[in-house]
């Protein structure tokens, strides 16, 4: 599979060079890449899910290492792994259900599910989620007897069942891959539509004559505000420009083009203006499991000002931004320093950057971080594509999307095959 | 009559701290004639047992009036004591003072300044013992004229008796008080009217203050005036009416700062427009929230104003130059603006000559008023400049009329010099020494924007050999930090430069935040460059102490809770363009309809709540923000009377 390898390398390069902007684009491209990886993976007859997981992990590990700060990559890798596991479980249960006569279920889940009608993979996944099954999938996979390959009706249709044992195996493997790819397609679809789903909720949060403040630019925020505007709500928006990238200018331009009353302010004026603001609505870079937010730089200041003036601080985040990790020292470890040229013109200050003077250390340092960490206590509300949530609930929401086995995306050396 | 109580209470306190040793013997001549009634008040006070016991209410005199402060142990400003945390260092005022004494403004200079001040200051103190509030309330400088009335009258009588040619000679010599006075009868009448009004006001005030004694003095004075100037009777009556219109209770209300011009008040804006020199451009889609503020006047008015140079005869070139510098933004920074303004006024005063038929005091005051309104048109005044103008006007008002024009001008010029020197230059030195004690080895000091005091502190601490690092935080659109950064790096300080949004990132490593201020309001709010509030807030959240470094002349008795009621609008177009970043050009070509919806707001200042401030370093020591009103209250009168 040289073409996959080329794709992966290409994407890795882009990640390393920070060529991909925004977590949504990154998430989408990651999902597409993993889809092609899965489709190219040749699955063995036994333990197909394990093989898929291994190949996804192998790629995922490299992707995450390429840009550890872009948490969306890791999120998507984990989600794909989770999808593989879910699909596998659903197929297994379907097979079990098809068996039905041999009640060889050594797993109590399977016994539970024996009497249920066989549903789509998603339904099974939901069911497994609802029962909070301990995620010991590996053992489950190994315990499943291969003899469970008995002709069964396919839930999603399309696959015709084979007559012989081998034909059945191949069809099952094809079916697993097929299902996984279907599910990844759904994931990509979700990522594409998360803006609309979040924006749908806008009217519930923005009322007439509201004054809203935002910093920098976020497509989610733009869609959110425009959705409220389309519903004939009239409100004003203060946009802080968001140095050093000044994306706020872009957002202001977009908002103005759609007929919203917009005032562009400097970042320094945020504190002055926030006393007249009803709500702060911002986008996020990533949402951590504790409810903390990795956000564009400057938002911690805005959040503190909002808290001082008791202004609700609302964070919009698509589900691909939910990260299952708990942050440790996120200001430093999950941050990235950008080029000083955004702050200082090198030509202007080149004489100050003389390393030779004094003790060899330069007198002038320039710090230009990319992200801010907003602790959960400063966030009033998260609006995701599944609705509004408290910061304290994020850990649970995240548990729906990820399997606990995948929190560390590293191939275990023992389980390699 | 509670006014009386107040006026008595204040002098008593003052008297204890300053007056007892030498005041009564060396009252200067001219004042003595007038000192009768107040003296009737003060001697019992100075003789009272309170004179030597340091009551807790005692407010020690401002230190600069007596620079040999080392001798006085109680020299720490009272507010400083209230601050438990900084008690020790506040108390160590004397060491700092001695350092000051060793340093550049040599003790001899201070010494002779003091000796030359001796009479002046005691005179000042004396006046304060008089109902100073009354005096300050008469714009014509009414009250202080009264002592001088006698010589004036004498000269008037002489003028009448003497032949006209001798009159001319006298005028040439300028030996008597005002040159214009002896020239024509009209001028003479005016002068008399002036003095009578003053006397009237004075007697009125004294009558209010101490009934019987003053009444007698009034009866003594009145007839002599009437006898001298019968033709002015009608004008006396009018002046008396004016005097009556101001009851003593209202004098205290004068302390309340007058309401500022609100630019959404159409009638007043219309009036202002008619008077204005500049082209009043209608503000392009102004922001509703800030209608009450004057719209920004940008440098495009410069050619227009330059072309009008020869039409504006009444504006002195120096003032004109400063105004243009304000307009274009070449001159910024509270101290720099204030000093430039004062020096321009000084120059204008030097070139000033009283027009015929006018008195110096009134004409110069109105002249300065004209300058000020011109400067306001160029850029709204900062509160510190307002304080400086108030000082200057009160100095003009208090000029003893016996002074000749040249003497008066010299006195004013030296007053201005003294203000600049003591209130700004020396104050900065004191602040620098105070703040330097708060810098330890290994500190990481954060500063925002560019404050000249903070810069001096950093350089001084560096000179002392302290090892520390500086974080310069900057923000658009001024980017003042760049210039500061350049100067600091050139001096060899280790600096880190970042922008305001990264403040949360950088605050982890910071141990002190040093900020300047444009003004400190009496509720402890710090009115400063926009963004200061954010810096202070983040520092507070990260438990980093915030030190505000500000000269006491910038303290103001106004109060403010947010940054919207009063502020200054900058050039909105500066927001849309990011110099040096070609990639940020999103707002370059918008359609007209889009421009209608887009508003650009460029605020210049913001108000930092006092909760965020750990300490204010000022020339009276290091104080908590709660002590600001004390400083304002106790030292305001002092600088009016330097």
mmCIF file with all atom_site columns, C-alpha atoms in Angstrom, chain A residues 215 236 238 241-253 255-276 297-306 308-309 329 331-332 335-338 341-345 347-353 362-369 371-373, chain B residues 287-290 448 469 475-477 479 482-483 485-486 488-506 508 530-535 537-538 541-542 562-565 567 575-578 580-581 583-587 589-590 593-603 605-609 611-612:
data_model
loop_
_atom_site.group_PDB
_atom_site.id
_atom_site.type_symbol
_atom_site.label_atom_id
_atom_site.label_alt_id
_atom_site.label_comp_id
_atom_site.label_asym_id
_atom_site.label_entity_id
_atom_site.label_seq_id
_atom_site.pdbx_PDB_ins_code
_atom_site.Cartn_x
_atom_site.Cartn_y
_atom_site.Cartn_z
_atom_site.occupancy
_atom_site.B_iso_or_equiv
_atom_site.pdbx_formal_charge
_atom_site.auth_seq_id
_atom_site.auth_comp_id
_atom_site.auth_asym_id
_atom_site.auth_atom_id
_atom_site.pdbx_PDB_model_num
ATOM 1   C CA . UNK A 1 215 ? -12.500 37.336 20.302 1.00 0.00 ? 215 UNK A CA 1
ATOM 2   C CA . UNK A 1 236 ? -24.943 43.736 18.363 1.00 0.00 ? 236 UNK A CA 1
ATOM 3   C CA . UNK A 1 238 ? -18.298 43.336 19.691 1.00 0.00 ? 238 UNK A CA 1
ATOM 4   C CA . UNK A 1 241 ? -9.390  41.567 16.997 1.00 0.00 ? 241 UNK A CA 1
ATOM 5   C CA . UNK A 1 242 ? -7.377  38.775 18.583 1.00 0.00 ? 242 UNK A CA 1
ATOM 6   C CA . UNK A 1 243 ? -3.749  39.764 18.221 1.00 0.00 ? 243 UNK A CA 1
ATOM 7   C CA . UNK A 1 244 ? -1.370  38.629 16.883 1.00 0.00 ? 244 UNK A CA 1
ATOM 8   C CA . UNK A 1 245 ? -3.331  36.973 14.099 1.00 0.00 ? 245 UNK A CA 1
ATOM 9   C CA . UNK A 1 246 ? -6.090  39.571 13.898 1.00 0.00 ? 246 UNK A CA 1
ATOM 10  C CA . UNK A 1 247 ? -8.632  36.997 12.865 1.00 0.00 ? 247 UNK A CA 1
ATOM 11  C CA . UNK A 1 248 ? -11.202 39.248 14.464 1.00 0.00 ? 248 UNK A CA 1
ATOM 12  C CA . UNK A 1 249 ? -10.947 41.475 11.426 1.00 0.00 ? 249 UNK A CA 1
ATOM 13  C CA . UNK A 1 250 ? -11.950 38.547 9.294  1.00 0.00 ? 250 UNK A CA 1
ATOM 14  C CA . UNK A 1 251 ? -14.869 37.696 11.515 1.00 0.00 ? 251 UNK A CA 1
ATOM 15  C CA . UNK A 1 252 ? -15.981 41.319 11.582 1.00 0.00 ? 252 UNK A CA 1
ATOM 16  C CA . UNK A 1 253 ? -15.905 41.427 7.827  1.00 0.00 ? 253 UNK A CA 1
ATOM 17  C CA . UNK A 1 255 ? -20.488 39.486 10.086 1.00 0.00 ? 255 UNK A CA 1
ATOM 18  C CA . UNK A 1 256 ? -20.815 42.845 8.414  1.00 0.00 ? 256 UNK A CA 1
ATOM 19  C CA . UNK A 1 257 ? -21.318 41.159 5.082  1.00 0.00 ? 257 UNK A CA 1
ATOM 20  C CA . UNK A 1 258 ? -24.264 39.331 6.580  1.00 0.00 ? 258 UNK A CA 1
ATOM 21  C CA . UNK A 1 259 ? -25.770 42.501 7.923  1.00 0.00 ? 259 UNK A CA 1
ATOM 22  C CA . UNK A 1 260 ? -24.939 42.243 11.587 1.00 0.00 ? 260 UNK A CA 1
ATOM 23  C CA . UNK A 1 261 ? -24.131 45.350 13.563 1.00 0.00 ? 261 UNK A CA 1
ATOM 24  C CA . UNK A 1 262 ? -20.519 44.841 14.432 1.00 0.00 ? 262 UNK A CA 1
ATOM 25  C CA . UNK A 1 263 ? -18.047 46.858 16.424 1.00 0.00 ? 263 UNK A CA 1
ATOM 26  C CA . UNK A 1 264 ? -14.405 46.009 16.158 1.00 0.00 ? 264 UNK A CA 1
ATOM 27  C CA . UNK A 1 265 ? -12.378 46.701 19.276 1.00 0.00 ? 265 UNK A CA 1
ATOM 28  C CA . UNK A 1 266 ? -8.828  46.101 20.317 1.00 0.00 ? 266 UNK A CA 1
ATOM 29  C CA . UNK A 1 267 ? -8.070  43.274 22.708 1.00 0.00 ? 267 UNK A CA 1
ATOM 30  C CA . UNK A 1 268 ? -7.076  45.782 25.329 1.00 0.00 ? 268 UNK A CA 1
ATOM 31  C CA . UNK A 1 269 ? -10.552 47.298 25.315 1.00 0.00 ? 269 UNK A CA 1
ATOM 32  C CA . UNK A 1 270 ? -12.197 44.019 26.274 1.00 0.00 ? 270 UNK A CA 1
ATOM 33  C CA . UNK A 1 271 ? -12.174 44.811 29.951 1.00 0.00 ? 271 UNK A CA 1
ATOM 34  C CA . UNK A 1 272 ? -13.584 48.252 29.334 1.00 0.00 ? 272 UNK A CA 1
ATOM 35  C CA . UNK A 1 273 ? -16.411 47.004 27.172 1.00 0.00 ? 273 UNK A CA 1
ATOM 36  C CA . UNK A 1 274 ? -17.376 43.839 28.950 1.00 0.00 ? 274 UNK A CA 1
ATOM 37  C CA . UNK A 1 275 ? -19.464 45.664 31.495 1.00 0.00 ? 275 UNK A CA 1
ATOM 38  C CA . UNK A 1 276 ? -21.904 46.442 28.683 1.00 0.00 ? 276 UNK A CA 1
ATOM 39  C CA . UNK A 1 297 ? -4.651  33.119 23.008 1.00 0.00 ? 297 UNK A CA 1
ATOM 40  C CA . UNK A 1 298 ? -6.293  35.912 24.956 1.00 0.00 ? 298 UNK A CA 1
ATOM 41  C CA . UNK A 1 299 ? -9.437  34.087 25.925 1.00 0.00 ? 299 UNK A CA 1
ATOM 42  C CA . UNK A 1 300 ? -8.378  33.477 29.492 1.00 0.00 ? 300 UNK A CA 1
ATOM 43  C CA . UNK A 1 301 ? -8.223  37.226 29.934 1.00 0.00 ? 301 UNK A CA 1
ATOM 44  C CA . UNK A 1 302 ? -11.675 37.571 28.411 1.00 0.00 ? 302 UNK A CA 1
ATOM 45  C CA . UNK A 1 303 ? -13.021 34.798 30.605 1.00 0.00 ? 303 UNK A CA 1
ATOM 46  C CA . UNK A 1 304 ? -11.632 36.426 33.725 1.00 0.00 ? 304 UNK A CA 1
ATOM 47  C CA . UNK A 1 305 ? -13.159 39.752 32.750 1.00 0.00 ? 305 UNK A CA 1
ATOM 48  C CA . UNK A 1 306 ? -16.469 38.040 32.047 1.00 0.00 ? 306 UNK A CA 1
ATOM 49  C CA . UNK A 1 308 ? -15.617 39.694 37.099 1.00 0.00 ? 308 UNK A CA 1
ATOM 50  C CA . UNK A 1 309 ? -18.688 41.221 35.514 1.00 0.00 ? 309 UNK A CA 1
ATOM 51  C CA . UNK A 1 329 ? -0.013  22.300 32.988 1.00 0.00 ? 329 UNK A CA 1
ATOM 52  C CA . UNK A 1 331 ? -0.580  26.526 29.442 1.00 0.00 ? 331 UNK A CA 1
ATOM 53  C CA . UNK A 1 332 ? 2.842   25.208 28.692 1.00 0.00 ? 332 UNK A CA 1
ATOM 54  C CA . UNK A 1 335 ? 0.820   25.265 23.878 1.00 0.00 ? 335 UNK A CA 1
ATOM 55  C CA . UNK A 1 336 ? 2.878   26.294 20.990 1.00 0.00 ? 336 UNK A CA 1
ATOM 56  C CA . UNK A 1 337 ? 4.979   29.356 20.395 1.00 0.00 ? 337 UNK A CA 1
ATOM 57  C CA . UNK A 1 338 ? 4.600   31.067 17.096 1.00 0.00 ? 338 UNK A CA 1
ATOM 58  C CA . UNK A 1 341 ? 7.822   38.124 13.520 1.00 0.00 ? 341 UNK A CA 1
ATOM 59  C CA . UNK A 1 342 ? 4.132   38.496 14.232 1.00 0.00 ? 342 UNK A CA 1
ATOM 60  C CA . UNK A 1 343 ? 5.000   40.862 17.054 1.00 0.00 ? 343 UNK A CA 1
ATOM 61  C CA . UNK A 1 344 ? 8.277   42.448 16.160 1.00 0.00 ? 344 UNK A CA 1
ATOM 62  C CA . UNK A 1 345 ? 9.732   43.240 12.849 1.00 0.00 ? 345 UNK A CA 1
ATOM 63  C CA . UNK A 1 347 ? 14.642  44.222 10.722 1.00 0.00 ? 347 UNK A CA 1
ATOM 64  C CA . UNK A 1 348 ? 13.597  46.779 13.256 1.00 0.00 ? 348 UNK A CA 1
ATOM 65  C CA . UNK A 1 349 ? 15.013  44.940 16.220 1.00 0.00 ? 349 UNK A CA 1
ATOM 66  C CA . UNK A 1 350 ? 17.857  43.007 14.673 1.00 0.00 ? 350 UNK A CA 1
ATOM 67  C CA . UNK A 1 351 ? 20.431  45.005 16.609 1.00 0.00 ? 351 UNK A CA 1
ATOM 68  C CA . UNK A 1 352 ? 18.819  43.918 19.886 1.00 0.00 ? 352 UNK A CA 1
ATOM 69  C CA . UNK A 1 353 ? 19.030  40.255 19.044 1.00 0.00 ? 353 UNK A CA 1
ATOM 70  C CA . UNK A 1 362 ? 20.287  37.500 24.125 1.00 0.00 ? 362 UNK A CA 1
ATOM 71  C CA . UNK A 1 363 ? 18.759  40.411 25.974 1.00 0.00 ? 363 UNK A CA 1
ATOM 72  C CA . UNK A 1 364 ? 15.551  40.274 24.038 1.00 0.00 ? 364 UNK A CA 1
ATOM 73  C CA . UNK A 1 365 ? 13.067  37.451 24.091 1.00 0.00 ? 365 UNK A CA 1
ATOM 74  C CA . UNK A 1 366 ? 9.785   37.470 22.301 1.00 0.00 ? 366 UNK A CA 1
ATOM 75  C CA . UNK A 1 367 ? 6.961   35.272 23.495 1.00 0.00 ? 367 UNK A CA 1
ATOM 76  C CA . UNK A 1 368 ? 4.105   34.571 21.160 1.00 0.00 ? 368 UNK A CA 1
ATOM 77  C CA . UNK A 1 369 ? 1.990   31.677 22.381 1.00 0.00 ? 369 UNK A CA 1
ATOM 78  C CA . UNK A 1 371 ? -3.232  29.043 22.957 1.00 0.00 ? 371 UNK A CA 1
ATOM 79  C CA . UNK A 1 372 ? -4.663  29.904 26.304 1.00 0.00 ? 372 UNK A CA 1
ATOM 80  C CA . UNK A 1 373 ? -6.062  27.522 28.853 1.00 0.00 ? 373 UNK A CA 1
ATOM 81  C CA . UNK B 2 287 ? -20.820 54.296 18.419 1.00 0.00 ? 287 UNK B CA 1
ATOM 82  C CA . UNK B 2 288 ? -23.977 54.810 20.342 1.00 0.00 ? 288 UNK B CA 1
ATOM 83  C CA . UNK B 2 289 ? -22.400 53.965 23.631 1.00 0.00 ? 289 UNK B CA 1
ATOM 84  C CA . UNK B 2 290 ? -19.856 56.730 23.233 1.00 0.00 ? 290 UNK B CA 1
ATOM 85  C CA . UNK B 2 448 ? 2.414   47.348 30.222 1.00 0.00 ? 448 UNK B CA 1
ATOM 86  C CA . UNK B 2 469 ? 14.137  40.551 34.156 1.00 0.00 ? 469 UNK B CA 1
ATOM 87  C CA . UNK B 2 475 ? -1.007  46.103 22.646 1.00 0.00 ? 475 UNK B CA 1
ATOM 88  C CA . UNK B 2 476 ? -2.376  47.640 19.555 1.00 0.00 ? 476 UNK B CA 1
ATOM 89  C CA . UNK B 2 477 ? -2.864  50.251 18.249 1.00 0.00 ? 477 UNK B CA 1
ATOM 90  C CA . UNK B 2 479 ? 2.394   49.751 20.452 1.00 0.00 ? 479 UNK B CA 1
ATOM 91  C CA . UNK B 2 482 ? 8.160   48.698 21.411 1.00 0.00 ? 482 UNK B CA 1
ATOM 92  C CA . UNK B 2 483 ? 9.802   52.004 22.110 1.00 0.00 ? 483 UNK B CA 1
ATOM 93  C CA . UNK B 2 485 ? 11.613  47.794 24.847 1.00 0.00 ? 485 UNK B CA 1
ATOM 94  C CA . UNK B 2 486 ? 14.158  49.393 22.598 1.00 0.00 ? 486 UNK B CA 1
ATOM 95  C CA . UNK B 2 488 ? 15.504  49.133 27.938 1.00 0.00 ? 488 UNK B CA 1
ATOM 96  C CA . UNK B 2 489 ? 17.439  46.745 25.759 1.00 0.00 ? 489 UNK B CA 1
ATOM 97  C CA . UNK B 2 490 ? 19.786  49.538 24.793 1.00 0.00 ? 490 UNK B CA 1
ATOM 98  C CA . UNK B 2 491 ? 20.504  50.029 28.489 1.00 0.00 ? 491 UNK B CA 1
ATOM 99  C CA . UNK B 2 492 ? 21.315  46.372 28.841 1.00 0.00 ? 492 UNK B CA 1
ATOM 100 C CA . UNK B 2 493 ? 18.242  45.104 30.633 1.00 0.00 ? 493 UNK B CA 1
ATOM 101 C CA . UNK B 2 494 ? 17.084  41.606 29.878 1.00 0.00 ? 494 UNK B CA 1
ATOM 102 C CA . UNK B 2 495 ? 13.640  41.909 28.375 1.00 0.00 ? 495 UNK B CA 1
ATOM 103 C CA . UNK B 2 496 ? 10.822  39.723 27.190 1.00 0.00 ? 496 UNK B CA 1
ATOM 104 C CA . UNK B 2 497 ? 8.343   41.194 24.804 1.00 0.00 ? 497 UNK B CA 1
ATOM 105 C CA . UNK B 2 498 ? 4.852   39.927 24.290 1.00 0.00 ? 498 UNK B CA 1
ATOM 106 C CA . UNK B 2 499 ? 1.378   41.111 23.455 1.00 0.00 ? 499 UNK B CA 1
ATOM 107 C CA . UNK B 2 500 ? -1.528  41.606 25.767 1.00 0.00 ? 500 UNK B CA 1
ATOM 108 C CA . UNK B 2 501 ? -3.348  38.426 24.808 1.00 0.00 ? 501 UNK B CA 1
ATOM 109 C CA . UNK B 2 502 ? -0.444  36.348 25.999 1.00 0.00 ? 502 UNK B CA 1
ATOM 110 C CA . UNK B 2 503 ? -0.671  37.890 29.435 1.00 0.00 ? 503 UNK B CA 1
ATOM 111 C CA . UNK B 2 504 ? -2.036  34.722 31.036 1.00 0.00 ? 504 UNK B CA 1
ATOM 112 C CA . UNK B 2 505 ? 0.818   32.747 29.593 1.00 0.00 ? 505 UNK B CA 1
ATOM 113 C CA . UNK B 2 506 ? 3.525   35.075 30.776 1.00 0.00 ? 506 UNK B CA 1
ATOM 114 C CA . UNK B 2 508 ? 3.133   32.525 35.573 1.00 0.00 ? 508 UNK B CA 1
ATOM 115 C CA . UNK B 2 530 ? -6.450  50.896 27.848 1.00 0.00 ? 530 UNK B CA 1
ATOM 116 C CA . UNK B 2 531 ? -5.428  47.359 28.688 1.00 0.00 ? 531 UNK B CA 1
ATOM 117 C CA . UNK B 2 532 ? -4.033  48.192 32.091 1.00 0.00 ? 532 UNK B CA 1
ATOM 118 C CA . UNK B 2 533 ? -7.169  46.854 33.691 1.00 0.00 ? 533 UNK B CA 1
ATOM 119 C CA . UNK B 2 534 ? -6.748  43.533 31.934 1.00 0.00 ? 534 UNK B CA 1
ATOM 120 C CA . UNK B 2 535 ? -3.159  43.254 33.050 1.00 0.00 ? 535 UNK B CA 1
ATOM 121 C CA . UNK B 2 537 ? -6.952  41.624 36.534 1.00 0.00 ? 537 UNK B CA 1
ATOM 122 C CA . UNK B 2 538 ? -4.849  38.745 35.297 1.00 0.00 ? 538 UNK B CA 1
ATOM 123 C CA . UNK B 2 541 ? -5.980  36.190 39.361 1.00 0.00 ? 541 UNK B CA 1
ATOM 124 C CA . UNK B 2 542 ? -2.456  34.809 39.481 1.00 0.00 ? 542 UNK B CA 1
ATOM 125 C CA . UNK B 2 562 ? -16.400 51.915 34.507 1.00 0.00 ? 562 UNK B CA 1
ATOM 126 C CA . UNK B 2 563 ? -14.437 52.964 31.478 1.00 0.00 ? 563 UNK B CA 1
ATOM 127 C CA . UNK B 2 564 ? -17.415 54.185 29.538 1.00 0.00 ? 564 UNK B CA 1
ATOM 128 C CA . UNK B 2 565 ? -18.728 57.222 31.396 1.00 0.00 ? 565 UNK B CA 1
ATOM 129 C CA . UNK B 2 567 ? -12.888 58.118 28.237 1.00 0.00 ? 567 UNK B CA 1
ATOM 130 C CA . UNK B 2 575 ? -8.000  49.784 14.337 1.00 0.00 ? 575 UNK B CA 1
ATOM 131 C CA . UNK B 2 576 ? -8.665  48.616 10.832 1.00 0.00 ? 576 UNK B CA 1
ATOM 132 C CA . UNK B 2 577 ? -5.095  48.784 9.673  1.00 0.00 ? 577 UNK B CA 1
ATOM 133 C CA . UNK B 2 578 ? -2.339  46.697 11.122 1.00 0.00 ? 578 UNK B CA 1
ATOM 134 C CA . UNK B 2 580 ? 3.653   45.882 9.203  1.00 0.00 ? 580 UNK B CA 1
ATOM 135 C CA . UNK B 2 581 ? 1.274   43.002 8.534  1.00 0.00 ? 581 UNK B CA 1
ATOM 136 C CA . UNK B 2 583 ? -1.548  39.583 5.473  1.00 0.00 ? 583 UNK B CA 1
ATOM 137 C CA . UNK B 2 584 ? -4.079  41.350 7.666  1.00 0.00 ? 584 UNK B CA 1
ATOM 138 C CA . UNK B 2 585 ? -6.034  43.332 5.151  1.00 0.00 ? 585 UNK B CA 1
ATOM 139 C CA . UNK B 2 586 ? -9.502  41.992 5.591  1.00 0.00 ? 586 UNK B CA 1
ATOM 140 C CA . UNK B 2 587 ? -11.079 45.362 6.152  1.00 0.00 ? 587 UNK B CA 1
ATOM 141 C CA . UNK B 2 589 ? -12.175 47.260 0.719  1.00 0.00 ? 589 UNK B CA 1
ATOM 142 C CA . UNK B 2 590 ? -15.604 47.071 2.168  1.00 0.00 ? 590 UNK B CA 1
ATOM 143 C CA . UNK B 2 593 ? -23.270 49.101 3.159  1.00 0.00 ? 593 UNK B CA 1
ATOM 144 C CA . UNK B 2 594 ? -20.775 47.018 5.018  1.00 0.00 ? 594 UNK B CA 1
ATOM 145 C CA . UNK B 2 595 ? -19.065 50.102 6.310  1.00 0.00 ? 595 UNK B CA 1
ATOM 146 C CA . UNK B 2 596 ? -22.359 51.230 7.682  1.00 0.00 ? 596 UNK B CA 1
ATOM 147 C CA . UNK B 2 597 ? -22.637 48.147 9.823  1.00 0.00 ? 597 UNK B CA 1
ATOM 148 C CA . UNK B 2 598 ? -19.028 48.071 10.881 1.00 0.00 ? 598 UNK B CA 1
ATOM 149 C CA . UNK B 2 599 ? -17.971 50.364 13.657 1.00 0.00 ? 599 UNK B CA 1
ATOM 150 C CA . UNK B 2 600 ? -14.463 50.746 14.865 1.00 0.00 ? 600 UNK B CA 1
ATOM 151 C CA . UNK B 2 601 ? -13.846 51.616 18.461 1.00 0.00 ? 601 UNK B CA 1
ATOM 152 C CA . UNK B 2 602 ? -10.510 52.852 19.638 1.00 0.00 ? 602 UNK B CA 1
ATOM 153 C CA . UNK B 2 603 ? -10.647 53.547 23.337 1.00 0.00 ? 603 UNK B CA 1
ATOM 154 C CA . UNK B 2 605 ? -8.097  54.584 28.546 1.00 0.00 ? 605 UNK B CA 1
ATOM 155 C CA . UNK B 2 606 ? -9.744  52.225 30.924 1.00 0.00 ? 606 UNK B CA 1
ATOM 156 C CA . UNK B 2 607 ? -10.543 52.196 34.592 1.00 0.00 ? 607 UNK B CA 1
ATOM 157 C CA . UNK B 2 608 ? -8.925  49.563 36.748 1.00 0.00 ? 608 UNK B CA 1
ATOM 158 C CA . UNK B 2 609 ? -10.983 48.710 39.831 1.00 0.00 ? 609 UNK B CA 1
ATOM 159 C CA . UNK B 2 611 ? -9.495  45.593 44.057 1.00 0.00 ? 611 UNK B CA 1
ATOM 160 C CA . UNK B 2 612 ? -6.773  44.649 41.666 1.00 0.00 ? 612 UNK B CA 1
#
